[in-house]
Coordinates of C-alpha atoms and ligand atoms in Angstrom, one line a residue:
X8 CA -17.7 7.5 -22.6
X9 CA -21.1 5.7 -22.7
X10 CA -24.1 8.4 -22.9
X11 CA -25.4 10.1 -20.2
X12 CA -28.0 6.9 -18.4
X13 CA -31.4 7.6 -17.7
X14 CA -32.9 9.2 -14.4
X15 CA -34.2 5.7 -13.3
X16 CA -31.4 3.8 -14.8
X17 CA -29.0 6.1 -11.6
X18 CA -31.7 5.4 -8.7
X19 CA -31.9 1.9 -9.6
X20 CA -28.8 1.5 -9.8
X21 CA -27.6 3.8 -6.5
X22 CA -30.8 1.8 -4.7
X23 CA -29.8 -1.4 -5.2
X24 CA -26.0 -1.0 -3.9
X25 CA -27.3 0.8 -0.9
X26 CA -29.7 -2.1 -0.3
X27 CA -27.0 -4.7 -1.2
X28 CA -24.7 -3.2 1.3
X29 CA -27.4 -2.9 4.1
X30 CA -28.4 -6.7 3.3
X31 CA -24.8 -7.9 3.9
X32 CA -24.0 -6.0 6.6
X33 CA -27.4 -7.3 8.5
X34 CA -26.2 -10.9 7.2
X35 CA -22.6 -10.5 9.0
X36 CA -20.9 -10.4 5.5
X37 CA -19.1 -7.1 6.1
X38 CA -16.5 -8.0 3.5
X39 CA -18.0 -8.3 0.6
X40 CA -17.6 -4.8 -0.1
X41 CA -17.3 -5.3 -4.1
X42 CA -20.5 -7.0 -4.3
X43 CA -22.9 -4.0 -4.1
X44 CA -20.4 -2.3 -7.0
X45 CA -21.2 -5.5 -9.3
X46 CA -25.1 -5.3 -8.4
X47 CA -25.0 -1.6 -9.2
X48 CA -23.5 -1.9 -12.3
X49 CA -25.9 -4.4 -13.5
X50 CA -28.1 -1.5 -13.7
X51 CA -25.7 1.2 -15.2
X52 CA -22.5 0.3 -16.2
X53 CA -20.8 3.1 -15.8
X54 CA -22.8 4.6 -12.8
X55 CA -19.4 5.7 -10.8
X56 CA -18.7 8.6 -13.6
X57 CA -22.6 9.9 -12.3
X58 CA -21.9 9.4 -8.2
X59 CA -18.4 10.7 -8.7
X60 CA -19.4 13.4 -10.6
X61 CA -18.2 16.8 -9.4
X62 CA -16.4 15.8 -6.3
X63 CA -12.2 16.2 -5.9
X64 CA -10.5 12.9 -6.2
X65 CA -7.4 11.6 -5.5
X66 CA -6.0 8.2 -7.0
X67 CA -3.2 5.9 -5.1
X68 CA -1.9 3.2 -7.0
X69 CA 1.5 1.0 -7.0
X70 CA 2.5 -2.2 -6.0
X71 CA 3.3 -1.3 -2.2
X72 CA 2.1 1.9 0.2
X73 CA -1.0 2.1 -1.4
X74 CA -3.2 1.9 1.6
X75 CA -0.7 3.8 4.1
X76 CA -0.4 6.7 1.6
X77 CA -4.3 6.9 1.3
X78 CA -4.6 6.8 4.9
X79 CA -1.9 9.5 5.4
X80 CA -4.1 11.7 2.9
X81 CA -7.5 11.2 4.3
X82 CA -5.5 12.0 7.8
X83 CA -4.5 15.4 6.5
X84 CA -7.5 16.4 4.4
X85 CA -9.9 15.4 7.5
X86 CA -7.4 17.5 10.2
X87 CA -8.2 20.3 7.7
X88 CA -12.0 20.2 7.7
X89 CA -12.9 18.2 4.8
X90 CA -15.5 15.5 4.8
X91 CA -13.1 12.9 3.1
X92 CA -14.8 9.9 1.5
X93 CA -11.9 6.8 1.2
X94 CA -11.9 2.8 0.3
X95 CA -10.8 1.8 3.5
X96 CA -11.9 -1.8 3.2
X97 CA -9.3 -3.0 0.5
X98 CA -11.9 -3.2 -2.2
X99 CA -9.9 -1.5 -5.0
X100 CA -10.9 -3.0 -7.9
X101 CA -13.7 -1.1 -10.1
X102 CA -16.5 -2.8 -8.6
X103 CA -15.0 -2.1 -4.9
X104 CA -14.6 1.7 -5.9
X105 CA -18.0 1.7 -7.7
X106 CA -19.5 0.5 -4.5
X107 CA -17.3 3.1 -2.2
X108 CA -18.5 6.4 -4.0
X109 CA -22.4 4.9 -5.0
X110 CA -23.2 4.0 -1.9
X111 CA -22.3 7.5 -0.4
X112 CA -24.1 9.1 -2.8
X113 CA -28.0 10.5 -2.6
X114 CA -30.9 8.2 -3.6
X115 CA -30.5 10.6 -7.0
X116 CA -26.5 9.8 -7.5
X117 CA -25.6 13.1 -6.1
X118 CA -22.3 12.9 -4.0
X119 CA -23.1 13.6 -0.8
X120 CA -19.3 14.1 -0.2
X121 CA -16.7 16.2 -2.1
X122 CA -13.5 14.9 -1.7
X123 CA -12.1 11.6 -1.9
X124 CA -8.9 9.7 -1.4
X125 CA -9.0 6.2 -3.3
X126 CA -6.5 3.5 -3.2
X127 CA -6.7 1.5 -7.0
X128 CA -5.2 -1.4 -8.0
X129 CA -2.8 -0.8 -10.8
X130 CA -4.5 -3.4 -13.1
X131 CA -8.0 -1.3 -12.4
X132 CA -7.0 2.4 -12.9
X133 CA -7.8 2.4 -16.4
X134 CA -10.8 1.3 -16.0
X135 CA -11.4 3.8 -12.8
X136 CA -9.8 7.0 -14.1
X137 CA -12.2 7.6 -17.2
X138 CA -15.0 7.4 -14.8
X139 CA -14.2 9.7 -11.8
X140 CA -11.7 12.1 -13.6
X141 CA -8.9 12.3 -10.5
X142 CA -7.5 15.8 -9.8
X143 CA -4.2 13.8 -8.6
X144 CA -3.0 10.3 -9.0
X145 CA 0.1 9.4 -6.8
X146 CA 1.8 6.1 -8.3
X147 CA 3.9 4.6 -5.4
X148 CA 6.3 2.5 -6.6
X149 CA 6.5 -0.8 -9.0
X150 CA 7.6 -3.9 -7.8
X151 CA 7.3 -7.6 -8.8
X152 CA 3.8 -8.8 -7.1
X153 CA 1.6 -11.6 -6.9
X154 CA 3.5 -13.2 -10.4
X155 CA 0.5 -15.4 -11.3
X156 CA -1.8 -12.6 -11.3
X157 CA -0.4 -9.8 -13.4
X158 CA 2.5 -11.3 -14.9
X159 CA 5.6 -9.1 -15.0
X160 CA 6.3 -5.9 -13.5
X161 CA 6.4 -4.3 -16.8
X162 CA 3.3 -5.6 -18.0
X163 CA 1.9 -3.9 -14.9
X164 CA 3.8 -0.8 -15.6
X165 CA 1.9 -0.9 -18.9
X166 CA -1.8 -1.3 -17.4
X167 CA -0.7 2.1 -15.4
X168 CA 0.6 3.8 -18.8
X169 CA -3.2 2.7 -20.4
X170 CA -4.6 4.5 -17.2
X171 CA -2.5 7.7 -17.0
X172 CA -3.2 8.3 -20.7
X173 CA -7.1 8.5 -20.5
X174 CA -7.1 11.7 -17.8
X175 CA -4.1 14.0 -19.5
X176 CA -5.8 16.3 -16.9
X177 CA -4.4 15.1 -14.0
X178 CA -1.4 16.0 -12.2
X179 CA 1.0 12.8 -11.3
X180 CA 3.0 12.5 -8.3
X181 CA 5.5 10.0 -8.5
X182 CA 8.4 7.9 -6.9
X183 CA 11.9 9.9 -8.6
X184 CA 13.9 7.0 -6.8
X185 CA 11.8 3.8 -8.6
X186 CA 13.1 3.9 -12.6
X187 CA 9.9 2.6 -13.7
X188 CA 7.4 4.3 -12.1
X189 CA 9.4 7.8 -13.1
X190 CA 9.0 6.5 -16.6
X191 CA 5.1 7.0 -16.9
X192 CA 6.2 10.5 -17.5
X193 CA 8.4 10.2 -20.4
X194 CA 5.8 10.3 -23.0
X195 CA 2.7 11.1 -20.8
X196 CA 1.5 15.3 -21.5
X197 CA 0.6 15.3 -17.7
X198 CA 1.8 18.0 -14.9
X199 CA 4.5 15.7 -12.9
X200 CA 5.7 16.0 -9.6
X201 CA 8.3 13.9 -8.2
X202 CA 9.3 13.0 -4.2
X203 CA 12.5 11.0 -3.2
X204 CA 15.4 10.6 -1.1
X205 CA 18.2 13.0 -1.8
X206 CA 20.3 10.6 0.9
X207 CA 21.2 6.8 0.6
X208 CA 20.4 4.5 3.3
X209 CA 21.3 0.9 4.3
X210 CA 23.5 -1.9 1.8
X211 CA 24.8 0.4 -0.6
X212 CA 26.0 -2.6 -3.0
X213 CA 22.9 -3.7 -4.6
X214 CA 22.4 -6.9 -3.5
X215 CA 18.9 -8.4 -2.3
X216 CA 15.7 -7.7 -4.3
X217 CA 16.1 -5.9 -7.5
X218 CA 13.1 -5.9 -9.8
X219 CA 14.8 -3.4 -12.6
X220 CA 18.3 -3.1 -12.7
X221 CA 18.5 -2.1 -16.4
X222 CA 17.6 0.3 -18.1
X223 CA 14.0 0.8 -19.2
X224 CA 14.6 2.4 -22.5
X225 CA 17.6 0.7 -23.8
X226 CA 18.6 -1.9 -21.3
X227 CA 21.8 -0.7 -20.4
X228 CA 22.3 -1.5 -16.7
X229 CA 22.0 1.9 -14.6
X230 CA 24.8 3.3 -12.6
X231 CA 23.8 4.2 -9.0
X232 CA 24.9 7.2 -7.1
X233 CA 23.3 6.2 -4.0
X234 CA 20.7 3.3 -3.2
X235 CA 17.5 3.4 -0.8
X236 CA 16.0 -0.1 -0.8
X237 CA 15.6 -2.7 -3.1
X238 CA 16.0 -0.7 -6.9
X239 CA 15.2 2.7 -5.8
X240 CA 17.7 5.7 -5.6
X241 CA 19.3 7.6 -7.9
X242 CA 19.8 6.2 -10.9
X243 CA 21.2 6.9 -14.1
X244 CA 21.4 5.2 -17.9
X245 CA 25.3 5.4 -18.8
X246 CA 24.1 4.7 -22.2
X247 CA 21.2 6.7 -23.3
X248 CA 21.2 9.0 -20.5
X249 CA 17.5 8.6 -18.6
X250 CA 17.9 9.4 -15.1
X251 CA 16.4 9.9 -12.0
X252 CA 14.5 13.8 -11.9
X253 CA 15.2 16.1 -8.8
X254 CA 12.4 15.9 -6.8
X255 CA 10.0 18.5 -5.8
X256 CA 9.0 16.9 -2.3
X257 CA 12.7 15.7 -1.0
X258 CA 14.0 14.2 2.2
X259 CA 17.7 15.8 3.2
X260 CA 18.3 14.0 6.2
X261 CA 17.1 10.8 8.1
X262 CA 17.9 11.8 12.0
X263 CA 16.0 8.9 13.8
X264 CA 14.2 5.6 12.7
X265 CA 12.8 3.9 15.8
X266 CA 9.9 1.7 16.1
X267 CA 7.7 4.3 16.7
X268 CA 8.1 6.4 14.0
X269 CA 11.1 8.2 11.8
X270 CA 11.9 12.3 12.0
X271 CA 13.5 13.8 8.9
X272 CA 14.5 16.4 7.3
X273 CA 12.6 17.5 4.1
X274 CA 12.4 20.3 1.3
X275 CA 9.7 21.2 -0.8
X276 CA 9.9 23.2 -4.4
X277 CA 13.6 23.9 -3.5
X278 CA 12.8 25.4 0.0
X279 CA 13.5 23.3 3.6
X280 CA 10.3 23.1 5.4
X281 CA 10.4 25.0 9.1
X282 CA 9.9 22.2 11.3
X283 CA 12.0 18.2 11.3
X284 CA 8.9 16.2 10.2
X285 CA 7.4 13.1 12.2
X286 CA 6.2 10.5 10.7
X287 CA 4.6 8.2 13.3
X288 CA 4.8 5.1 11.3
X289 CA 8.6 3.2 11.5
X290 CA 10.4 2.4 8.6
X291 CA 12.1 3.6 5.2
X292 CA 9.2 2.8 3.1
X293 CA 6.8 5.0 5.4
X294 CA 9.1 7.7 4.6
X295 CA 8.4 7.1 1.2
X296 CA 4.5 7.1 1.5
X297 CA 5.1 10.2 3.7
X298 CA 6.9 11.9 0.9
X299 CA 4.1 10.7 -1.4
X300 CA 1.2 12.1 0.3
X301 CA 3.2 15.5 1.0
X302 CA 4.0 15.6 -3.0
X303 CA -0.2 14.7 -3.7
X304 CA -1.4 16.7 -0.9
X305 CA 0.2 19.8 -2.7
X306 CA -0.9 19.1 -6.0
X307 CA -4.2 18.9 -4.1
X308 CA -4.2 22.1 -3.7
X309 CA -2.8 22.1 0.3
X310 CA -0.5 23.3 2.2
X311 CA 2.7 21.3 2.8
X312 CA 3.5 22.7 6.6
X313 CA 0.3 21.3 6.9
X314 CA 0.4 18.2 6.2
X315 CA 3.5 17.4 7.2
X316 CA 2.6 18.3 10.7
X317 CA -0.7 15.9 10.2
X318 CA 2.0 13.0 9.9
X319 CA 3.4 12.9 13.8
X320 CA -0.3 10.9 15.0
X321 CA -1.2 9.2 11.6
X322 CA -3.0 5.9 12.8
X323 CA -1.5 2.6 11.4
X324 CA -4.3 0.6 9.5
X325 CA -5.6 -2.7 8.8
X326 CA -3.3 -4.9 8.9
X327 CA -0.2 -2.6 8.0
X328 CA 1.9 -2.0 11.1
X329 CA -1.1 -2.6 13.0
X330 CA -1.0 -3.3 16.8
X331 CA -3.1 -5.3 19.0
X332 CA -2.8 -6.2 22.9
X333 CA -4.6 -9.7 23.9
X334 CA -2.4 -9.7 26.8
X335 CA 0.3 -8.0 28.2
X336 CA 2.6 -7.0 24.8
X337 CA 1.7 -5.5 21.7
X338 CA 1.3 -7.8 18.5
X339 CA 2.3 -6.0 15.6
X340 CA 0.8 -6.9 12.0
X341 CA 2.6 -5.9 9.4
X342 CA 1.4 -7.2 5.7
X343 CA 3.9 -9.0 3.3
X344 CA 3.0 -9.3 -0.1
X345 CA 5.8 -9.4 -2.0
X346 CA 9.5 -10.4 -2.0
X347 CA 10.7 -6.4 -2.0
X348 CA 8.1 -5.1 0.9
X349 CA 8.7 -8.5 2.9
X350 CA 12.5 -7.9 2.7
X351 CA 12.1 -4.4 3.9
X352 CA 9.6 -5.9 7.0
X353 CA 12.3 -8.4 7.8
X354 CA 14.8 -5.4 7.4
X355 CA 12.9 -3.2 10.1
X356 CA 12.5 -6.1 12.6
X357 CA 16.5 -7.2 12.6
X358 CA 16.8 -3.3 13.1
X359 CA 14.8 -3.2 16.4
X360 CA 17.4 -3.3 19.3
X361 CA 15.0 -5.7 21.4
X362 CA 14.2 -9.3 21.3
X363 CA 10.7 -10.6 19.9
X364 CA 8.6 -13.6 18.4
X365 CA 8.1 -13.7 14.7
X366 CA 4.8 -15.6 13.7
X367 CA 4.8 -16.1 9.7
X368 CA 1.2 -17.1 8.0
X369 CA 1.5 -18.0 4.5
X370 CA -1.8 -18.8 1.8
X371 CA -2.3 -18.7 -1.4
X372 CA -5.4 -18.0 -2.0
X373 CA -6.9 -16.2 -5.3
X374 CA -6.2 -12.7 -3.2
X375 CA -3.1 -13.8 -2.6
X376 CA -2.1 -15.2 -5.7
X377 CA -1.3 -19.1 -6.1
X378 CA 2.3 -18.6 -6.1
X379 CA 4.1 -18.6 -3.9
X380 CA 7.5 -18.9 -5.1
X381 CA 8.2 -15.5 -4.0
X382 CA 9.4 -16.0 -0.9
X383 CA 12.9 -17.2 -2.3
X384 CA 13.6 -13.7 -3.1
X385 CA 12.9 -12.4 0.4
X386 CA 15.7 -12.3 2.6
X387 CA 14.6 -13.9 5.5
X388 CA 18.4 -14.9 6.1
X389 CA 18.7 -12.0 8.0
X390 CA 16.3 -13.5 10.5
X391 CA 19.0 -16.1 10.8
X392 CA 21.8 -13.6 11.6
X393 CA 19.5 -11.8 14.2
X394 CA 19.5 -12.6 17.9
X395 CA 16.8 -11.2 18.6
X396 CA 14.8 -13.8 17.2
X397 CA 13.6 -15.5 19.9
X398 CA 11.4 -18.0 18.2
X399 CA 9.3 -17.9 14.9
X400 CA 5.7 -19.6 14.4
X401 CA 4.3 -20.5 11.2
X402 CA 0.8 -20.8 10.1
X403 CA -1.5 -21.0 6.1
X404 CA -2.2 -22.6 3.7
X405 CA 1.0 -23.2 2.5
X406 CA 3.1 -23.3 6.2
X407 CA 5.2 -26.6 4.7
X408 CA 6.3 -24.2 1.9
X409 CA 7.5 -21.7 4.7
X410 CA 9.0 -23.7 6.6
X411 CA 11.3 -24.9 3.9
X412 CA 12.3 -21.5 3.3
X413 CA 13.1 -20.7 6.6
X414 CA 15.3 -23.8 7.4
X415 CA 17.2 -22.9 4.0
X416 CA 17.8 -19.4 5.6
X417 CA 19.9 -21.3 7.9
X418 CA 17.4 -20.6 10.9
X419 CA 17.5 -23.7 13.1
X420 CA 14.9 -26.2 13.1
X421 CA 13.9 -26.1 16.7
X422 CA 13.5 -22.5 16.9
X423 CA 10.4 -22.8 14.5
X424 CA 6.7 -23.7 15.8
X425 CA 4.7 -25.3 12.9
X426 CA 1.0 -26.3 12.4
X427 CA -0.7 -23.5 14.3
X428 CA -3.7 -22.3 13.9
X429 CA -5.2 -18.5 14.2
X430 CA -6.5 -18.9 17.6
X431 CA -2.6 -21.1 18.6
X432 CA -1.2 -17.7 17.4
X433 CA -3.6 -15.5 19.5
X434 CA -3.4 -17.9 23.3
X435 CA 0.6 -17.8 22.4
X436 CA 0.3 -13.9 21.6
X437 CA -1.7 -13.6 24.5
X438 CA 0.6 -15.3 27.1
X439 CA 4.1 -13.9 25.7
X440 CA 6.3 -12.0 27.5
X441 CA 8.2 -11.2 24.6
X442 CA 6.4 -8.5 21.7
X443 CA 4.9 -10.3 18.9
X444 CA 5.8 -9.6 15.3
X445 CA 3.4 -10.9 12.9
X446 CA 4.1 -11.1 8.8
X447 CA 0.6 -12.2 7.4
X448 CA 0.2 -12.3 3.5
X449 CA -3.2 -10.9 2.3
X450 CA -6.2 -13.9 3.3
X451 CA -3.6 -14.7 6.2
X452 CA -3.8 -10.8 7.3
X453 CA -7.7 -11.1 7.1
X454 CA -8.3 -14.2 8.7
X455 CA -5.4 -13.6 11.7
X456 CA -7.2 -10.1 12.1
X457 CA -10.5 -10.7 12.3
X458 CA -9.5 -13.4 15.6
X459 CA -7.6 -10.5 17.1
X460 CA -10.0 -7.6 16.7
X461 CA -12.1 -9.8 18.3
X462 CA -10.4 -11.1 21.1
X463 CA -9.0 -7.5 21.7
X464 CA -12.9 -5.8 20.9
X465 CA -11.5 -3.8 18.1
X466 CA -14.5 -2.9 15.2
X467 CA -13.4 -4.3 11.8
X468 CA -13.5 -2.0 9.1
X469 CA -17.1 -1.3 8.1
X470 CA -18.6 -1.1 11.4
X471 CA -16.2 1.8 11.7
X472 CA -17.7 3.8 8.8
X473 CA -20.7 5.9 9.7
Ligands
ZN15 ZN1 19.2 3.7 -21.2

């Protein structure tokens, strides 16, 4: 690490991200939440190991939950007293974080705050880690993202292993079901603990998504004794014997899944808990996250009645399983990113005993990455083999692309809207009689929300922090 910066190097520094923020949230330009971190750092490089200094910090990175498991954390921490300091905006890169934690800080770069949750990108930790010194990082799973952004999974997998090595301090939580995330602890000195499913749910045969079938140490393929979704469950190396660990935070039993939420049974260090836990988010991957922030929350230093109980009323947020009501049924956002999470999306909708309205929005913005070839591997065939689907709507950039994919899903051409616009999608949201599912990637998510929140007087995210 750099040495320690001058008095007037901090306050310069801390002064000019507070006044950059003020100036662009005066301006309208809420979302340029990285842009104070970049101006601060002008001044002192690394002026996040000074405003982070001191204060209990926990890291969320992997390619999907991220946000969800943050949120779940800052949930639990705030229900039990703490003043939590989190990233909500998205802004996860080192300038974003940067900006998060200098901005809260005093005019001298004291944290005002003592405990933070903060979602990282996994390309970013090792660049974050050596500066804020995380009691816990929670590593959520690895999946093939964005391809034009971070090439391969494993190279991504790599830029975690750089990160994890610079803070041998900190305790890992991480996915036991997902072979490659699991392996950051084979040569890392780190105290591990590992959540997972000790039950297998849906297509046991494999099929769909599969970003690592073989074996990350000697490429053997791995034997399964039960699958959860897309390469996660418990796997095993016939040929050099790596496996998946018993977890610490477990889930015995799935006893309802509904679009509200999902109640399960769990155990934790070998014990079950007292109560069935609620998790008010649907889905198998929000069991997932739950498990996650349970296993961090713990190494955290909390309670894990606690926060289990904390999960029942957990809010959905921006963008992720978000509802809105412009009229008289609820619009549901839920964000797609890549082929694995959007199969799982698609796999939660055809799961939903009720018929709905799909709207898909596809760009390919920088943020979203330029490629969009992706969507091959989603299974939006099982849209085809629903009847639910009463009719889809696509919208982005990159809407010719979708509807392509869609047609070669076998879903019939006049069943599908194209050309629409944001505010096409909010009148026809608006007048439906029939709940509206929307699956937005990144810029589409941003640009469809910002027309809702408004239509519906929701605040956007920074008008929401005090
Ligand atoms: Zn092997």
């Amino acid at each position: 690490m750099s040495k320690k910066p001058f008095v007037i190097q901090t306050i310069l520094a801390v002064a000019s991200c507070k006044l950059t923020r003020a100036a662009l949230r005066v301006s309208g330009r809420g979302g340029g939440t990285a842009l104070p971190g970049k101006v601060a750092m002008r001044f002192e490089r690394n002026i996040l190991a000074v405003t982070s200094k001191g204060m209990d910090i926990i890291i969320v990175t992997g390619t999907n939950g991220k946000t969800t498991t943050s949120n779940m954390l800052e949930h639990a921490l705030t229900a039990r007293g703490d003043d939590v300091l989190a990233n909500k905006s998205g802004a996860n890169l080192l300038s974003g974080v940067t900006a998060e934690i200098t901005c809260s800080a005093d005019w001298l770069g004291r944290p005002k705050k003592h405990t933070a949750v903060i979602e990282c990108d996994e390309g970013a930790l090792k660049q974050v880690v050596p500066l804020t010194h995380p009691k816990v990082i929670v590593v959520t799973n690895l999946f093939r993202d964005q391809l034009d952004r971070y090439g391969e999974v494993m190279h991504t997998l790599e830029e975690i292993r750089k990160g994890v090595r610079k803070v041998p301090g900190s305790v890992l939580c991480l996915n036991a079901d997902c072979s490659l995330t699991s392996s950051l602890a084979l040569d890392a000195p780190n105290k591990v603990v590992y959540y997972g499913l000790e039950v297998p749910y849906g297509d046991q045969s494999g099929a769909g998504v599969s970003d690592a079938m073989h074996c990350i140490r000697c490429g053997a393929k791995y034997d399964y004794e039960y699958r959860t979704y897309a390469h996660l469950g418990s796997f095993r190396c016939p040929k050099c014997g790596y496996r998946r660990t018993d977890p610490d935070v477990s889930v015995t039993s799935i006893d309802s899944m509904t679009a509200q939420g999902s109640e399960v049974h769990m155990e934790v260090a070998g014990r079950p808990l007292k109560e069935p836990v609620h998790i008010g988010l649907p889905a198998i991957y929000n069991i997932y996250n739950a498990c996650a922030a349970i296993a961090a929350y713990r190494a955290f230093g909390g309670d894990a009645e606690e926060v289990a109980a904390s999960l029942a009323d957990v809010n959905s947020c921006f963008g992720r399983m978000e509802t809105f009501m412009p009229g008289s049924q609820p619009v549901q956002m839920i964000l797609v990113k890549n082929p694995a999470g959007c199969s799982q999306s698609i796999g939660y909708l055809t799961g939903l005993d009720e018929d709905f309205v799909l709207v898909v929005c596809l760009n390919d913005r920088t943020a979203d990455g330029h490629d969009v070839s992706w969507i091959w591997d989603a299974e939006y065939e099982k849209l085809a083999e629903d009847g639910h689907v009463r009719r889809i709507y696509v919208s982005g950039d990159r809407a010719g692309d979708m509807m392509v994919r869609l047609k070669y899903a076998g879903i019939p051409e006049e069943k599908i809207s194209a050309g629409c616009t944001d505010k096409d999608i909010l009148k026809m949201s608006a007048e439906s009689e029939l709940p509206v599912f929307v699956l937005p990637n990144y810029t589409a998510m941003l640009s469809l929300r910002s027309v809702f929140s408004e239509a519906t007087g929701k605040k956007d995210f920074w008008e929401k922090q005090a």
